[in-house]
């Protein structure tokens, strides 16, 4: 009712059944990925058609609307946020600059957040810009097996994932020998000191080098062995969890954003992680603070 679409894309019959009673005269065409019991055009038929040059709008400007993303509706009905091409492109440009050092022929992302969320929405475009390989995970239950198959370089997630991940690590640790527990705790202790740029004694440096081989390498191998960055957004990350993951060799970059800003405002860079912050402001973004310090 709000956005009055002329085209609707559904994946299958179940999804079509949810919306069919709301379809009105504004809708001119429905595209489905699987055959549904309705007059619809299968996606394959669209892909097989030769793209007509006339449908490419060469007059698009960065300030023109690109999409409408609807909020979850936690404070009333969902609100449609109109995002411009320039807003999305600005986010992509900032993210590309942030992750450019990781670019390579086999750069791999693992995606599992809802694609309708503004956070994952822009990640999709960043993946295309970086010419990356993308693995899509089906559900939270299959996430760890998928990680071992995908061997990602980058994963994006919300804080709850990282909280649960570290909680599981601690539960597993209780079943280990006292010696292994001590190694794990020492890794976090020394890794946290390095994270905060505190100097290590010669003995601590030697121990930290050994822990790289015995603990951090093993932890990284549990995530496919190639992980370069976790990115956290969508809420505040517990600083102790962020510290611990970074100390264990799992670089965790916290960012900040909101749907209205396409969505990223700021993010920690790979080379300078401050876990109790949300990092420097993205290029092209202006931030103003109110008198009480709120963004």
PDB file of N, CA and C in Angstrom, residues 156-203:
ATOM      1  N   UNK A 156      30.210 -10.713   8.122  1.00  0.00           N
ATOM      2  CA  UNK A 156      29.485  -9.617   8.774  1.00  0.00           C
ATOM      3  C   UNK A 156      28.385 -10.216   9.643  1.00  0.00           C
ATOM      4  N   UNK A 157      28.187  -9.640  10.811  1.00  0.00           N
ATOM      5  CA  UNK A 157      27.162 -10.166  11.712  1.00  0.00           C
ATOM      6  C   UNK A 157      26.765  -9.096  12.725  1.00  0.00           C
ATOM      7  N   UNK A 158      25.742  -9.415  13.497  1.00  0.00           N
ATOM      8  CA  UNK A 158      25.275  -8.524  14.559  1.00  0.00           C
ATOM      9  C   UNK A 158      25.936  -8.941  15.874  1.00  0.00           C
ATOM     10  N   UNK A 159      25.978  -8.051  16.883  1.00  0.00           N
ATOM     11  CA  UNK A 159      26.684  -8.359  18.139  1.00  0.00           C
ATOM     12  C   UNK A 159      26.259  -9.670  18.806  1.00  0.00           C
ATOM     13  N   UNK A 160      24.983 -10.009  18.693  1.00  0.00           N
ATOM     14  CA  UNK A 160      24.510 -11.229  19.360  1.00  0.00           C
ATOM     15  C   UNK A 160      25.291 -12.454  18.899  1.00  0.00           C
ATOM     16  N   UNK A 161      25.659 -12.492  17.605  1.00  0.00           N
ATOM     17  CA  UNK A 161      26.434 -13.617  17.077  1.00  0.00           C
ATOM     18  C   UNK A 161      27.775 -13.716  17.789  1.00  0.00           C
ATOM     19  N   UNK A 162      28.463 -12.572  17.953  1.00  0.00           N
ATOM     20  CA  UNK A 162      29.784 -12.586  18.579  1.00  0.00           C
ATOM     21  C   UNK A 162      29.690 -12.903  20.072  1.00  0.00           C
ATOM     22  N   UNK A 163      28.633 -12.410  20.721  1.00  0.00           N
ATOM     23  CA  UNK A 163      28.414 -12.752  22.135  1.00  0.00           C
ATOM     24  C   UNK A 163      28.220 -14.254  22.300  1.00  0.00           C
ATOM     25  N   UNK A 164      27.372 -14.843  21.438  1.00  0.00           N
ATOM     26  CA  UNK A 164      27.110 -16.282  21.506  1.00  0.00           C
ATOM     27  C   UNK A 164      28.354 -17.092  21.163  1.00  0.00           C
ATOM     28  N   UNK A 165      29.113 -16.604  20.186  1.00  0.00           N
ATOM     29  CA  UNK A 165      30.337 -17.291  19.771  1.00  0.00           C
ATOM     30  C   UNK A 165      31.321 -17.374  20.922  1.00  0.00           C
ATOM     31  N   UNK A 166      31.544 -16.251  21.604  1.00  0.00           N
ATOM     32  CA  UNK A 166      32.508 -16.253  22.707  1.00  0.00           C
ATOM     33  C   UNK A 166      31.984 -17.072  23.890  1.00  0.00           C
ATOM     34  N   UNK A 167      30.671 -17.023  24.112  1.00  0.00           N
ATOM     35  CA  UNK A 167      30.072 -17.822  25.190  1.00  0.00           C
ATOM     36  C   UNK A 167      30.288 -19.319  24.939  1.00  0.00           C
ATOM     37  N   UNK A 168      30.142 -19.748  23.669  1.00  0.00           N
ATOM     38  CA  UNK A 168      30.369 -21.151  23.315  1.00  0.00           C
ATOM     39  C   UNK A 168      31.830 -21.544  23.509  1.00  0.00           C
ATOM     40  N   UNK A 169      32.728 -20.634  23.172  1.00  0.00           N
ATOM     41  CA  UNK A 169      34.157 -20.888  23.397  1.00  0.00           C
ATOM     42  C   UNK A 169      34.428 -21.152  24.880  1.00  0.00           C
ATOM     43  N   UNK A 170      33.821 -20.343  25.729  1.00  0.00           N
ATOM     44  CA  UNK A 170      34.044 -20.481  27.172  1.00  0.00           C
ATOM     45  C   UNK A 170      33.443 -21.778  27.712  1.00  0.00           C
ATOM     46  N   UNK A 171      32.283 -22.168  27.160  1.00  0.00           N
ATOM     47  CA  UNK A 171      31.662 -23.437  27.576  1.00  0.00           C
ATOM     48  C   UNK A 171      32.555 -24.613  27.181  1.00  0.00           C
ATOM     49  N   UNK A 172      33.066 -24.580  25.951  1.00  0.00           N
ATOM     50  CA  UNK A 172      33.963 -25.643  25.480  1.00  0.00           C
ATOM     51  C   UNK A 172      35.251 -25.697  26.300  1.00  0.00           C
ATOM     52  N   UNK A 173      35.691 -24.513  26.734  1.00  0.00           N
ATOM     53  CA  UNK A 173      36.936 -24.435  27.499  1.00  0.00           C
ATOM     54  C   UNK A 173      36.822 -25.172  28.831  1.00  0.00           C
ATOM     55  N   UNK A 174      35.633 -25.152  29.425  1.00  0.00           N
ATOM     56  CA  UNK A 174      35.435 -25.815  30.729  1.00  0.00           C
ATOM     57  C   UNK A 174      35.678 -27.320  30.658  1.00  0.00           C
ATOM     58  N   UNK A 175      35.519 -27.877  29.459  1.00  0.00           N
ATOM     59  CA  UNK A 175      35.729 -29.321  29.293  1.00  0.00           C
ATOM     60  C   UNK A 175      37.184 -29.674  28.974  1.00  0.00           C
ATOM     61  N   UNK A 176      38.037 -28.650  28.885  1.00  0.00           N
ATOM     62  CA  UNK A 176      39.443 -28.880  28.575  1.00  0.00           C
ATOM     63  C   UNK A 176      40.273 -29.011  29.852  1.00  0.00           C
ATOM     64  N   UNK A 177      41.504 -29.464  29.700  1.00  0.00           N
ATOM     65  CA  UNK A 177      42.404 -29.605  30.845  1.00  0.00           C
ATOM     66  C   UNK A 177      42.772 -28.227  31.391  1.00  0.00           C
ATOM     67  N   UNK A 178      43.249 -28.215  32.626  1.00  0.00           N
ATOM     68  CA  UNK A 178      43.645 -26.950  33.249  1.00  0.00           C
ATOM     69  C   UNK A 178      44.765 -26.280  32.459  1.00  0.00           C
ATOM     70  N   UNK A 179      45.648 -27.097  31.886  1.00  0.00           N
ATOM     71  CA  UNK A 179      46.764 -26.574  31.086  1.00  0.00           C
ATOM     72  C   UNK A 179      46.237 -25.802  29.871  1.00  0.00           C
ATOM     73  N   UNK A 180      45.261 -26.395  29.140  1.00  0.00           N
ATOM     74  CA  UNK A 180      44.694 -25.734  27.965  1.00  0.00           C
ATOM     75  C   UNK A 180      43.917 -24.479  28.358  1.00  0.00           C
ATOM     76  N   UNK A 181      43.236 -24.538  29.502  1.00  0.00           N
ATOM     77  CA  UNK A 181      42.512 -23.360  29.973  1.00  0.00           C
ATOM     78  C   UNK A 181      43.480 -22.216  30.256  1.00  0.00           C
ATOM     79  N   UNK A 182      44.616 -22.551  30.850  1.00  0.00           N
ATOM     80  CA  UNK A 182      45.631 -21.529  31.156  1.00  0.00           C
ATOM     81  C   UNK A 182      46.186 -20.907  29.879  1.00  0.00           C
ATOM     82  N   UNK A 183      46.439 -21.761  28.865  1.00  0.00           N
ATOM     83  CA  UNK A 183      46.951 -21.257  27.578  1.00  0.00           C
ATOM     84  C   UNK A 183      45.955 -20.288  26.953  1.00  0.00           C
ATOM     85  N   UNK A 184      44.677 -20.658  26.959  1.00  0.00           N
ATOM     86  CA  UNK A 184      43.606 -19.838  26.372  1.00  0.00           C
ATOM     87  C   UNK A 184      43.537 -18.481  27.088  1.00  0.00           C
ATOM     88  N   UNK A 185      43.535 -18.522  28.420  1.00  0.00           N
ATOM     89  CA  UNK A 185      43.423 -17.289  29.207  1.00  0.00           C
ATOM     90  C   UNK A 185      44.652 -16.400  29.037  1.00  0.00           C
ATOM     91  N   UNK A 186      45.839 -17.015  28.936  1.00  0.00           N
ATOM     92  CA  UNK A 186      47.066 -16.242  28.700  1.00  0.00           C
ATOM     93  C   UNK A 186      47.040 -15.574  27.322  1.00  0.00           C
ATOM     94  N   UNK A 187      46.466 -16.277  26.345  1.00  0.00           N
ATOM     95  CA  UNK A 187      46.353 -15.721  24.989  1.00  0.00           C
ATOM     96  C   UNK A 187      45.506 -14.453  25.005  1.00  0.00           C
ATOM     97  N   UNK A 188      44.384 -14.511  25.727  1.00  0.00           N
ATOM     98  CA  UNK A 188      43.510 -13.338  25.834  1.00  0.00           C
ATOM     99  C   UNK A 188      44.212 -12.210  26.586  1.00  0.00           C
ATOM    100  N   UNK A 189      44.898 -12.576  27.662  1.00  0.00           N
ATOM    101  CA  UNK A 189      45.578 -11.557  28.481  1.00  0.00           C
ATOM    102  C   UNK A 189      46.646 -10.816  27.678  1.00  0.00           C
ATOM    103  N   UNK A 190      47.530 -11.557  27.016  1.00  0.00           N
ATOM    104  CA  UNK A 190      48.613 -10.927  26.260  1.00  0.00           C
ATOM    105  C   UNK A 190      48.096 -10.250  24.986  1.00  0.00           C
ATOM    106  N   UNK A 191      47.105 -10.883  24.334  1.00  0.00           N
ATOM    107  CA  UNK A 191      46.513 -10.288  23.137  1.00  0.00           C
ATOM    108  C   UNK A 191      45.827  -8.971  23.430  1.00  0.00           C
ATOM    109  N   UNK A 192      45.189  -8.878  24.604  1.00  0.00           N
ATOM    110  CA  UNK A 192      44.521  -7.644  25.019  1.00  0.00           C
ATOM    111  C   UNK A 192      45.545  -6.543  25.284  1.00  0.00           C
ATOM    112  N   UNK A 193      46.670  -6.911  25.894  1.00  0.00           N
ATOM    113  CA  UNK A 193      47.734  -5.931  26.130  1.00  0.00           C
ATOM    114  C   UNK A 193      48.246  -5.371  24.803  1.00  0.00           C
ATOM    115  N   UNK A 194      48.442  -6.245  23.816  1.00  0.00           N
ATOM    116  CA  UNK A 194      48.902  -5.796  22.496  1.00  0.00           C
ATOM    117  C   UNK A 194      47.851  -4.911  21.822  1.00  0.00           C
ATOM    118  N   UNK A 195      46.583  -5.292  21.984  1.00  0.00           N
ATOM    119  CA  UNK A 195      45.482  -4.528  21.387  1.00  0.00           C
ATOM    120  C   UNK A 195      45.473  -3.092  21.898  1.00  0.00           C
ATOM    121  N   UNK A 196      45.809  -2.930  23.184  1.00  0.00           N
ATOM    122  CA  UNK A 196      45.830  -1.592  23.798  1.00  0.00           C
ATOM    123  C   UNK A 196      47.225  -0.960  23.761  1.00  0.00           C
ATOM    124  N   UNK A 197      48.105  -1.556  22.935  1.00  0.00           N
ATOM    125  CA  UNK A 197      49.458  -1.029  22.711  1.00  0.00           C
ATOM    126  C   UNK A 197      50.265  -0.904  24.003  1.00  0.00           C
ATOM    127  N   UNK A 198      50.051  -1.871  24.907  1.00  0.00           N
ATOM    128  CA  UNK A 198      50.855  -1.931  26.126  1.00  0.00           C
ATOM    129  C   UNK A 198      52.099  -2.789  25.847  1.00  0.00           C
ATOM    130  N   UNK A 199      53.242  -2.378  26.373  1.00  0.00           N
ATOM    131  CA  UNK A 199      54.489  -3.097  26.089  1.00  0.00           C
ATOM    132  C   UNK A 199      54.529  -4.445  26.818  1.00  0.00           C
ATOM    133  N   UNK A 200      55.102  -5.434  26.142  1.00  0.00           N
ATOM    134  CA  UNK A 200      55.273  -6.770  26.717  1.00  0.00           C
ATOM    135  C   UNK A 200      56.724  -6.956  27.136  1.00  0.00           C
ATOM    136  N   UNK A 201      56.936  -7.691  28.218  1.00  0.00           N
ATOM    137  CA  UNK A 201      58.294  -8.036  28.618  1.00  0.00           C
ATOM    138  C   UNK A 201      58.855  -9.054  27.624  1.00  0.00           C
ATOM    139  N   UNK A 202      60.156  -9.289  27.675  1.00  0.00           N
ATOM    140  CA  UNK A 202      60.770 -10.272  26.769  1.00  0.00           C
ATOM    141  C   UNK A 202      60.122 -11.650  26.960  1.00  0.00           C
ATOM    142  N   UNK A 203      59.884 -12.011  28.212  1.00  0.00           N
ATOM    143  CA  UNK A 203      59.264 -13.309  28.516  1.00  0.00           C
ATOM    144  C   UNK A 203      57.851 -13.388  27.938  1.00  0.00           C
TER     145      UNK A 203
END
